[in-house]
Amino acid sequence: MGCSTSKIPTEEPSTQTSAVETINQGRGTQQEGQHHSSVEQPTPTPALTGEQQRHPEADGSVQRQVDGNAEKAKYRLTRQIERGSHSRIFEAFDRVTNKRVAIKFLARGVYCKNLRAEITNHMMLVHPHIIEAKEVYLTPQFLALVLEYAPGGDLFKYVDARGHLDDGTARRIFQQLVIALEYCHEKKVINRDLKPENTLIMTLDGRPYVKLCDFGYSKQVIETKCKTQVGTVGYTAPEILRGGSDYNSACDVWSLGCLLYVMVVGDYPFLCESERLDDKALFRRTQDRVLKADYIFPGDVEVSRGAADLIRQMLVVDIEKRISISGIKRHPWFRQDLPKAALTLNQDCLRVPAFQIQSRADLERILAEAEHAGVARTNSAGSSNSVFAPRRLSSIPSGSSGRS
Ligand SMILES: Nc1ncnc2c1ncn2[C@@H]1O[C@H](COP(=O)(O)OP(=O)(O)OP(=O)(O)O)[C@@H](O)[C@H]1O
């Protein structure tokens, strides 16, 4: 499977406006148990070994690079896990509980306005198949989002390493994602960027247990509809690419259909890859195919009838005819081997209050403060700490995805 996709710009104006951006893949490897009830119960895995704890960077040097204040920090940073398009993600340990977390560092400044929806929406969602957003805090230069740690990396890597997934594994992951997505929609949050890179793996014992992680393009839709063109090329629904008209939560069903295709086929349904074409030409070609739902199941990969049938019902251009989440939940392929608890899980989750670790008022205050530019610090080596500045994004082909 080719390993990069392109992003459509974020909703609000920012220092980085139009963008095509390469997506990173996760590198998590260790296993860790967790506590929620879920569609699939993960197998408990051992605590960190001494060797794992003695990471070469566990001496505080990473901490000093990030906030220059290793001694007072609540979390001890140990290593960088990944670099996202707007962030750096670090592994860290809570100094009191010694629990492992992931911390996403985002540069402070006006760009943080764009993060309000991401962080507030994420914190509202408390679900076993969604990475827990625990709290935010400020360092002199960064807004830090503390997340539940996912030891297994992301689903893209998982699929890529295996070529494609067998029917049972793909179904188990898909069941978990459908239940998570139904919960988001019940909370009136549309994700708009579902893809394997934004799906993290908690266990790697052959029964993967997954969680959604990135709500960067999510929108809480209570009275308004969505208009803005956001998402990732190759997963974005045709109604978003077409632009102009209102669209709704059915766009997530389309993306989930693409994600299911990627799992069972090991390739993208629409994304065109060619060394002979430049990014703009590839983008246009992909867009043309999405708008016509022009994809095929390749002859050399065996896809079960049930999975293929469900994908066909999800990748329907007309949103009135596209299968709904409740339709998916009735589909025989989805129902096969479905854990009993899955169908009642969301009723329980919808009763769980959000903002238990950090109050909404605190969150709002910190987010407002984060919009003020951070103070430039010098790191322990004496040089200015610019390594965490978001990468510059290159521009997207005009007319193909600008803001509405
Ligand atoms: N809680 C976590 N535990 C472990 N790894 C994580 C966690 N959150 C993120 N990652 C890793 O970091 C990668 C990027 O994370 P995320 O998508 O949240 O960042 P981003 O800046 O929004 O990236 P992009 O815009 O490129 O999608 C993920 O694909 C995953 O590999």
Short mmCIF file of N, CA and C in Angstrom, two decimals, residues 105-264:
data_model
loop_
_atom_site.label_atom_id
_atom_site.label_comp_id
_atom_site.label_asym_id
_atom_site.label_seq_id
_atom_site.Cartn_x
_atom_site.Cartn_y
_atom_site.Cartn_z
N PHE A 105 2.11 18.20 21.51
CA PHE A 105 2.54 19.60 21.67
C PHE A 105 2.22 20.38 20.42
N LEU A 106 1.52 21.49 20.60
CA LEU A 106 1.15 22.34 19.48
C LEU A 106 1.66 23.75 19.75
N ALA A 107 2.26 24.37 18.78
CA ALA A 107 2.84 25.70 19.01
C ALA A 107 1.75 26.69 19.39
N ARG A 108 2.03 27.51 20.42
CA ARG A 108 1.06 28.54 20.83
C ARG A 108 1.01 29.66 19.81
N GLY A 109 -0.07 30.43 19.86
CA GLY A 109 -0.20 31.56 18.93
C GLY A 109 -1.58 31.54 18.29
N VAL A 110 -1.80 32.41 17.31
CA VAL A 110 -3.15 32.52 16.73
C VAL A 110 -3.64 31.20 16.15
N TYR A 111 -2.70 30.35 15.73
CA TYR A 111 -3.09 29.07 15.17
C TYR A 111 -3.96 28.26 16.15
N CYS A 112 -3.74 28.50 17.46
CA CYS A 112 -4.47 27.74 18.48
C CYS A 112 -5.98 27.96 18.42
N LYS A 113 -6.41 29.06 17.78
CA LYS A 113 -7.85 29.24 17.57
C LYS A 113 -8.44 28.03 16.88
N ASN A 114 -7.66 27.50 15.94
CA ASN A 114 -8.14 26.33 15.17
C ASN A 114 -8.26 25.08 16.02
N LEU A 115 -7.61 25.11 17.18
CA LEU A 115 -7.57 23.89 17.98
C LEU A 115 -8.72 23.79 18.96
N ARG A 116 -9.47 24.89 19.08
CA ARG A 116 -10.56 24.89 20.07
C ARG A 116 -11.53 23.75 19.84
N ALA A 117 -11.97 23.63 18.57
CA ALA A 117 -12.96 22.58 18.26
C ALA A 117 -12.35 21.21 18.47
N GLU A 118 -11.11 21.04 17.98
CA GLU A 118 -10.45 19.73 18.11
C GLU A 118 -10.43 19.28 19.56
N ILE A 119 -9.96 20.19 20.42
CA ILE A 119 -9.74 19.78 21.81
C ILE A 119 -11.05 19.70 22.59
N THR A 120 -11.93 20.69 22.38
CA THR A 120 -13.19 20.65 23.12
C THR A 120 -14.02 19.44 22.69
N ASN A 121 -14.10 19.21 21.39
CA ASN A 121 -14.87 18.04 20.92
C ASN A 121 -14.28 16.75 21.46
N HIS A 122 -12.95 16.66 21.40
CA HIS A 122 -12.31 15.43 21.86
C HIS A 122 -12.58 15.21 23.34
N MET A 123 -12.49 16.28 24.14
CA MET A 123 -12.70 16.11 25.59
C MET A 123 -14.14 15.75 25.94
N MET A 124 -15.06 16.10 25.03
CA MET A 124 -16.47 15.77 25.27
C MET A 124 -16.75 14.28 25.09
N LEU A 125 -15.85 13.61 24.36
CA LEU A 125 -16.11 12.23 23.97
C LEU A 125 -15.41 11.25 24.92
N VAL A 126 -16.20 10.57 25.70
CA VAL A 126 -15.63 9.62 26.66
C VAL A 126 -16.15 8.23 26.29
N HIS A 127 -15.28 7.45 25.68
CA HIS A 127 -15.74 6.19 25.08
C HIS A 127 -14.57 5.22 24.99
N PRO A 128 -14.80 3.91 25.20
CA PRO A 128 -13.68 2.97 25.17
C PRO A 128 -13.00 2.87 23.80
N HIS A 129 -13.65 3.31 22.74
CA HIS A 129 -13.00 3.25 21.43
C HIS A 129 -12.60 4.63 20.92
N ILE A 130 -12.40 5.53 21.88
CA ILE A 130 -11.86 6.85 21.56
C ILE A 130 -10.74 7.14 22.56
N ILE A 131 -9.58 7.51 22.05
CA ILE A 131 -8.46 7.86 22.94
C ILE A 131 -8.92 8.94 23.92
N GLU A 132 -8.67 8.70 25.19
CA GLU A 132 -9.11 9.67 26.19
C GLU A 132 -8.26 10.95 26.14
N ALA A 133 -8.92 12.09 26.02
CA ALA A 133 -8.20 13.37 26.12
C ALA A 133 -8.30 13.78 27.58
N LYS A 134 -7.17 13.77 28.28
CA LYS A 134 -7.23 13.92 29.74
C LYS A 134 -7.25 15.38 30.18
N GLU A 135 -6.30 16.15 29.70
CA GLU A 135 -6.23 17.56 30.12
C GLU A 135 -5.32 18.33 29.18
N VAL A 136 -5.39 19.65 29.25
CA VAL A 136 -4.45 20.48 28.51
C VAL A 136 -3.68 21.34 29.51
N TYR A 137 -2.47 21.71 29.13
CA TYR A 137 -1.72 22.67 29.94
C TYR A 137 -0.82 23.47 29.00
N LEU A 138 -0.28 24.55 29.54
CA LEU A 138 0.57 25.41 28.72
C LEU A 138 2.02 25.33 29.17
N THR A 139 2.92 25.31 28.22
CA THR A 139 4.33 25.53 28.52
C THR A 139 4.64 26.91 27.91
N PRO A 140 5.82 27.44 28.15
CA PRO A 140 6.10 28.77 27.59
C PRO A 140 5.83 28.84 26.09
N GLN A 141 6.07 27.77 25.37
CA GLN A 141 5.91 27.82 23.91
C GLN A 141 4.76 26.99 23.36
N PHE A 142 4.27 26.06 24.14
CA PHE A 142 3.34 25.10 23.56
C PHE A 142 2.06 24.93 24.34
N LEU A 143 1.04 24.54 23.59
CA LEU A 143 -0.18 24.03 24.19
C LEU A 143 -0.02 22.51 24.19
N ALA A 144 -0.15 21.90 25.36
CA ALA A 144 0.07 20.46 25.46
C ALA A 144 -1.26 19.76 25.73
N LEU A 145 -1.55 18.77 24.91
CA LEU A 145 -2.78 17.98 25.10
C LEU A 145 -2.36 16.60 25.59
N VAL A 146 -2.80 16.25 26.81
CA VAL A 146 -2.41 14.97 27.40
C VAL A 146 -3.44 13.91 27.01
N LEU A 147 -2.93 12.84 26.40
CA LEU A 147 -3.82 11.80 25.86
C LEU A 147 -3.51 10.44 26.48
N GLU A 148 -4.49 9.61 26.50
CA GLU A 148 -4.27 8.20 26.80
C GLU A 148 -3.25 7.67 25.79
N TYR A 149 -2.34 6.82 26.24
CA TYR A 149 -1.28 6.31 25.35
C TYR A 149 -1.74 5.05 24.61
N ALA A 150 -1.46 5.02 23.32
CA ALA A 150 -1.77 3.81 22.53
C ALA A 150 -0.47 3.14 22.14
N PRO A 151 -0.20 1.96 22.67
CA PRO A 151 1.11 1.34 22.47
C PRO A 151 1.30 0.67 21.11
N GLY A 152 0.22 0.44 20.38
CA GLY A 152 0.35 -0.38 19.16
C GLY A 152 0.52 0.38 17.86
N GLY A 153 0.72 1.69 17.93
CA GLY A 153 0.86 2.43 16.68
C GLY A 153 -0.48 2.64 16.00
N ASP A 154 -0.46 3.04 14.76
CA ASP A 154 -1.73 3.32 14.09
C ASP A 154 -2.12 2.22 13.12
N LEU A 155 -3.37 2.24 12.72
CA LEU A 155 -3.93 1.17 11.89
C LEU A 155 -3.30 1.14 10.50
N PHE A 156 -2.85 2.28 10.02
CA PHE A 156 -2.21 2.28 8.70
C PHE A 156 -1.00 1.34 8.72
N LYS A 157 -0.16 1.53 9.72
CA LYS A 157 1.05 0.69 9.83
C LYS A 157 0.67 -0.77 9.99
N TYR A 158 -0.37 -1.00 10.77
CA TYR A 158 -0.80 -2.36 11.06
C TYR A 158 -1.21 -3.08 9.77
N VAL A 159 -1.99 -2.36 8.93
CA VAL A 159 -2.44 -2.96 7.67
C VAL A 159 -1.24 -3.09 6.72
N ASP A 160 -0.45 -2.04 6.65
CA ASP A 160 0.68 -2.02 5.73
C ASP A 160 1.64 -3.19 6.01
N ALA A 161 1.85 -3.47 7.29
CA ALA A 161 2.77 -4.55 7.65
C ALA A 161 2.23 -5.92 7.25
N ARG A 162 0.92 -6.03 7.10
CA ARG A 162 0.31 -7.32 6.79
C ARG A 162 -0.17 -7.43 5.35
N GLY A 163 -0.05 -6.38 4.60
CA GLY A 163 -0.56 -6.38 3.21
C GLY A 163 -2.02 -6.01 3.20
N HIS A 164 -2.83 -6.84 3.81
CA HIS A 164 -4.24 -6.53 4.06
C HIS A 164 -4.70 -7.41 5.21
N LEU A 165 -5.89 -7.16 5.72
CA LEU A 165 -6.34 -7.91 6.90
C LEU A 165 -7.31 -9.02 6.51
N ASP A 166 -7.31 -10.09 7.28
CA ASP A 166 -8.29 -11.15 7.02
C ASP A 166 -9.67 -10.64 7.42
N ASP A 167 -10.68 -11.34 6.92
CA ASP A 167 -12.07 -10.89 7.09
C ASP A 167 -12.45 -10.68 8.56
N GLY A 168 -12.05 -11.64 9.41
CA GLY A 168 -12.44 -11.58 10.83
C GLY A 168 -11.78 -10.39 11.54
N THR A 169 -10.50 -10.16 11.25
CA THR A 169 -9.79 -9.05 11.91
C THR A 169 -10.36 -7.72 11.45
N ALA A 170 -10.59 -7.62 10.14
CA ALA A 170 -11.14 -6.37 9.60
C ALA A 170 -12.52 -6.11 10.21
N ARG A 171 -13.31 -7.17 10.34
CA ARG A 171 -14.66 -6.99 10.89
C ARG A 171 -14.60 -6.51 12.35
N ARG A 172 -13.71 -7.13 13.12
CA ARG A 172 -13.61 -6.77 14.54
C ARG A 172 -13.25 -5.28 14.69
N ILE A 173 -12.30 -4.84 13.89
CA ILE A 173 -11.90 -3.42 13.95
C ILE A 173 -13.05 -2.54 13.48
N PHE A 174 -13.67 -2.96 12.40
CA PHE A 174 -14.76 -2.17 11.83
C PHE A 174 -15.92 -2.06 12.83
N GLN A 175 -16.23 -3.15 13.50
CA GLN A 175 -17.33 -3.11 14.49
C GLN A 175 -17.03 -2.04 15.55
N GLN A 176 -15.79 -2.02 16.01
CA GLN A 176 -15.42 -1.06 17.06
C GLN A 176 -15.54 0.38 16.55
N LEU A 177 -15.11 0.57 15.30
CA LEU A 177 -15.16 1.93 14.74
C LEU A 177 -16.60 2.39 14.50
N VAL A 178 -17.45 1.48 14.08
CA VAL A 178 -18.85 1.84 13.85
C VAL A 178 -19.50 2.27 15.17
N ILE A 179 -19.23 1.51 16.22
CA ILE A 179 -19.82 1.85 17.52
C ILE A 179 -19.28 3.19 18.02
N ALA A 180 -17.97 3.42 17.81
CA ALA A 180 -17.38 4.72 18.22
C ALA A 180 -17.99 5.86 17.42
N LEU A 181 -18.18 5.62 16.15
CA LEU A 181 -18.72 6.68 15.29
C LEU A 181 -20.18 6.97 15.62
N GLU A 182 -20.92 5.92 15.90
CA GLU A 182 -22.32 6.13 16.29
C GLU A 182 -22.38 7.00 17.55
N TYR A 183 -21.48 6.72 18.48
CA TYR A 183 -21.43 7.52 19.72
C TYR A 183 -21.13 8.98 19.40
N CYS A 184 -20.12 9.21 18.54
CA CYS A 184 -19.78 10.60 18.16
C CYS A 184 -21.00 11.30 17.57
N HIS A 185 -21.70 10.61 16.69
CA HIS A 185 -22.85 11.23 16.03
C HIS A 185 -23.99 11.48 17.03
N GLU A 186 -24.12 10.59 17.99
CA GLU A 186 -25.13 10.82 19.04
C GLU A 186 -24.78 12.09 19.84
N LYS A 187 -23.48 12.33 19.99
CA LYS A 187 -23.03 13.55 20.69
C LYS A 187 -22.96 14.73 19.73
N LYS A 188 -23.44 14.52 18.51
CA LYS A 188 -23.50 15.56 17.46
C LYS A 188 -22.12 15.99 16.99
N VAL A 189 -21.14 15.11 17.11
CA VAL A 189 -19.81 15.43 16.60
C VAL A 189 -19.55 14.63 15.32
N ILE A 190 -19.27 15.37 14.24
CA ILE A 190 -18.91 14.72 12.98
C ILE A 190 -17.38 14.72 12.92
N ASN A 191 -16.79 13.61 12.57
CA ASN A 191 -15.32 13.51 12.62
C ASN A 191 -14.64 14.15 11.41
N ARG A 192 -15.08 13.85 10.23
CA ARG A 192 -14.60 14.41 8.95
C ARG A 192 -13.16 14.05 8.59
N ASP A 193 -12.52 13.21 9.37
CA ASP A 193 -11.16 12.82 8.98
C ASP A 193 -10.85 11.39 9.42
N LEU A 194 -11.81 10.51 9.20
CA LEU A 194 -11.59 9.11 9.57
C LEU A 194 -10.63 8.47 8.58
N LYS A 195 -9.62 7.82 9.10
CA LYS A 195 -8.65 7.13 8.25
C LYS A 195 -7.80 6.25 9.16
N PRO A 196 -7.10 5.29 8.57
CA PRO A 196 -6.31 4.38 9.42
C PRO A 196 -5.26 5.10 10.25
N GLU A 197 -4.70 6.20 9.75
CA GLU A 197 -3.68 6.92 10.50
C GLU A 197 -4.25 7.55 11.77
N ASN A 198 -5.54 7.78 11.79
CA ASN A 198 -6.18 8.37 12.97
C ASN A 198 -6.88 7.32 13.83
N THR A 199 -6.52 6.08 13.60
CA THR A 199 -7.07 4.97 14.40
C THR A 199 -5.89 4.28 15.07
N LEU A 200 -5.87 4.31 16.38
CA LEU A 200 -4.72 3.76 17.10
C LEU A 200 -5.03 2.38 17.66
N ILE A 201 -3.97 1.61 17.81
CA ILE A 201 -4.12 0.21 18.24
C ILE A 201 -3.62 0.06 19.67
N MET A 202 -4.45 -0.59 20.48
CA MET A 202 -4.08 -0.76 21.89
C MET A 202 -3.38 -2.09 22.13
N THR A 203 -3.76 -3.14 21.40
CA THR A 203 -3.11 -4.44 21.60
C THR A 203 -2.73 -5.02 20.27
N LEU A 204 -1.70 -5.84 20.29
CA LEU A 204 -1.22 -6.42 19.04
C LEU A 204 -1.18 -7.94 19.14
N ASP A 205 -2.13 -8.49 19.88
CA ASP A 205 -2.07 -9.93 20.11
C ASP A 205 -2.93 -10.71 19.12
N GLY A 206 -3.21 -10.13 18.00
CA GLY A 206 -4.02 -10.82 17.01
C GLY A 206 -5.48 -10.46 17.13
N ARG A 207 -5.85 -9.82 18.22
CA ARG A 207 -7.23 -9.33 18.37
C ARG A 207 -7.15 -7.82 18.60
N PRO A 208 -6.85 -7.08 17.56
CA PRO A 208 -6.63 -5.65 17.76
C PRO A 208 -7.83 -4.95 18.36
N TYR A 209 -7.50 -4.02 19.20
CA TYR A 209 -8.49 -3.23 19.92
C TYR A 209 -8.18 -1.79 19.56
N VAL A 210 -9.11 -1.09 18.93
CA VAL A 210 -8.74 0.20 18.34
C VAL A 210 -9.47 1.38 18.99
N LYS A 211 -8.85 2.56 18.79
CA LYS A 211 -9.45 3.79 19.31
C LYS A 211 -9.22 4.92 18.30
N LEU A 212 -10.22 5.74 18.12
CA LEU A 212 -10.06 6.93 17.28
C LEU A 212 -9.22 7.94 18.05
N CYS A 213 -8.34 8.66 17.31
CA CYS A 213 -7.47 9.57 18.09
C CYS A 213 -7.51 11.04 17.70
N ASP A 214 -7.78 11.39 16.48
CA ASP A 214 -7.53 12.78 16.07
C ASP A 214 -8.85 13.44 15.68
N PHE A 215 -9.22 14.50 16.39
CA PHE A 215 -10.48 15.19 16.09
C PHE A 215 -10.21 16.57 15.51
N GLY A 216 -9.07 16.66 14.81
CA GLY A 216 -8.61 17.94 14.27
C GLY A 216 -9.59 18.59 13.31
N TYR A 217 -10.36 17.83 12.59
CA TYR A 217 -11.32 18.41 11.64
C TYR A 217 -12.77 18.16 12.07
N SER A 218 -12.93 17.82 13.33
CA SER A 218 -14.29 17.49 13.78
C SER A 218 -15.12 18.75 13.93
N LYS A 219 -16.41 18.55 13.89
CA LYS A 219 -17.30 19.70 14.05
C LYS A 219 -18.50 19.26 14.88
N GLN A 220 -18.87 20.10 15.84
CA GLN A 220 -20.08 19.78 16.58
C GLN A 220 -21.23 20.48 15.87
N VAL A 221 -22.14 19.67 15.38
CA VAL A 221 -23.22 20.20 14.56
C VAL A 221 -24.52 20.08 15.33
N ILE A 222 -24.96 21.19 15.89
CA ILE A 222 -26.22 21.11 16.62
C ILE A 222 -27.32 21.71 15.77
N GLU A 223 -27.14 22.93 15.35
CA GLU A 223 -28.15 23.52 14.47
C GLU A 223 -27.64 23.71 13.05
N THR A 224 -26.36 24.02 12.94
CA THR A 224 -25.82 24.29 11.60
C THR A 224 -25.45 23.00 10.88
N LYS A 225 -25.28 23.12 9.58
CA LYS A 225 -24.74 22.00 8.82
C LYS A 225 -23.31 22.34 8.45
N CYS A 226 -22.56 21.37 7.93
CA CYS A 226 -21.18 21.64 7.55
C CYS A 226 -21.12 22.12 6.11
N LYS A 227 -20.19 23.03 5.86
CA LYS A 227 -20.02 23.55 4.50
C LYS A 227 -18.57 23.46 4.04
N THR A 228 -17.66 23.39 5.01
CA THR A 228 -16.26 23.57 4.66
C THR A 228 -15.62 22.30 4.11
N GLN A 229 -14.70 22.50 3.16
CA GLN A 229 -14.01 21.35 2.57
C GLN A 229 -12.81 20.97 3.42
N VAL A 230 -12.97 19.95 4.21
CA VAL A 230 -11.86 19.45 5.03
C VAL A 230 -11.79 17.93 4.93
N GLY A 231 -10.66 17.40 5.28
CA GLY A 231 -10.52 15.95 5.29
C GLY A 231 -9.20 15.55 4.67
N THR A 232 -9.10 14.28 4.31
CA THR A 232 -7.88 13.77 3.70
C THR A 232 -8.23 13.17 2.34
N VAL A 233 -7.51 13.61 1.34
CA VAL A 233 -7.77 13.13 -0.01
C VAL A 233 -7.71 11.60 -0.04
N GLY A 234 -8.69 11.02 -0.68
CA GLY A 234 -8.70 9.55 -0.74
C GLY A 234 -9.72 8.98 0.24
N TYR A 235 -10.05 9.75 1.27
CA TYR A 235 -11.05 9.31 2.25
C TYR A 235 -12.25 10.26 2.30
N THR A 236 -12.09 11.43 1.68
CA THR A 236 -13.12 12.47 1.80
C THR A 236 -14.31 12.16 0.90
N ALA A 237 -15.50 12.39 1.43
CA ALA A 237 -16.74 12.07 0.71
C ALA A 237 -16.94 13.01 -0.49
N PRO A 238 -17.62 12.53 -1.52
CA PRO A 238 -17.83 13.35 -2.73
C PRO A 238 -18.59 14.64 -2.44
N GLU A 239 -19.53 14.60 -1.49
CA GLU A 239 -20.30 15.83 -1.20
C GLU A 239 -19.40 16.91 -0.61
N ILE A 240 -18.30 16.52 0.04
CA ILE A 240 -17.36 17.52 0.57
C ILE A 240 -16.49 18.03 -0.58
N LEU A 241 -16.01 17.12 -1.40
CA LEU A 241 -15.14 17.53 -2.51
C LEU A 241 -15.87 18.46 -3.47
N ARG A 242 -17.16 18.17 -3.69
CA ARG A 242 -17.94 18.99 -4.62
C ARG A 242 -18.06 20.43 -4.11
N GLY A 243 -18.15 20.57 -2.80
CA GLY A 243 -18.20 21.90 -2.18
C GLY A 243 -19.53 22.58 -2.38
N GLY A 244 -19.69 23.70 -1.70
CA GLY A 244 -20.89 24.51 -1.91
C GLY A 244 -22.08 24.10 -1.07
N SER A 245 -22.54 22.88 -1.22
CA SER A 245 -23.78 22.51 -0.54
C SER A 245 -23.51 22.04 0.90
N ASP A 246 -24.57 21.98 1.66
CA ASP A 246 -24.44 21.49 3.03
C ASP A 246 -24.20 19.98 3.01
N TYR A 247 -23.45 19.52 3.96
CA TYR A 247 -23.32 18.07 4.09
C TYR A 247 -23.48 17.70 5.55
N ASN A 248 -23.64 16.40 5.81
CA ASN A 248 -23.92 15.99 7.19
C ASN A 248 -23.07 14.79 7.58
N SER A 249 -23.49 14.11 8.65
CA SER A 249 -22.67 13.03 9.21
C SER A 249 -22.47 11.85 8.26
N ALA A 250 -23.24 11.81 7.17
CA ALA A 250 -23.07 10.71 6.21
C ALA A 250 -21.66 10.73 5.61
N CYS A 251 -20.97 11.89 5.69
CA CYS A 251 -19.59 11.94 5.15
C CYS A 251 -18.68 10.98 5.91
N ASP A 252 -18.97 10.77 7.21
CA ASP A 252 -18.13 9.84 7.99
C ASP A 252 -18.36 8.39 7.55
N VAL A 253 -19.58 8.09 7.09
CA VAL A 253 -19.86 6.73 6.62
C VAL A 253 -19.05 6.45 5.35
N TRP A 254 -18.95 7.46 4.49
CA TRP A 254 -18.14 7.30 3.28
C TRP A 254 -16.68 7.01 3.66
N SER A 255 -16.12 7.84 4.55
CA SER A 255 -14.71 7.66 4.93
C SER A 255 -14.50 6.29 5.57
N LEU A 256 -15.47 5.86 6.36
CA LEU A 256 -15.35 4.55 7.00
C LEU A 256 -15.41 3.43 5.94
N GLY A 257 -16.17 3.66 4.88
CA GLY A 257 -16.21 2.71 3.75
C GLY A 257 -14.84 2.61 3.10
N CYS A 258 -14.18 3.78 2.93
CA CYS A 258 -12.81 3.77 2.36
C CYS A 258 -11.86 3.02 3.30
N LEU A 259 -12.04 3.28 4.60
CA LEU A 259 -11.16 2.64 5.59
C LEU A 259 -11.36 1.11 5.57
N LEU A 260 -12.61 0.67 5.45
CA LEU A 260 -12.87 -0.79 5.39
C LEU A 260 -12.23 -1.38 4.13
N TYR A 261 -12.34 -0.65 3.02
CA TYR A 261 -11.72 -1.11 1.77
C TYR A 261 -10.21 -1.26 1.97
N VAL A 262 -9.58 -0.25 2.58
CA VAL A 262 -8.13 -0.30 2.81
C VAL A 262 -7.77 -1.53 3.65
N MET A 263 -8.59 -1.82 4.66
CA MET A 263 -8.28 -2.98 5.52
C MET A 263 -8.36 -4.30 4.74
N VAL A 264 -9.43 -4.48 3.96
CA VAL A 264 -9.61 -5.80 3.34
C VAL A 264 -8.85 -5.96 2.02
#
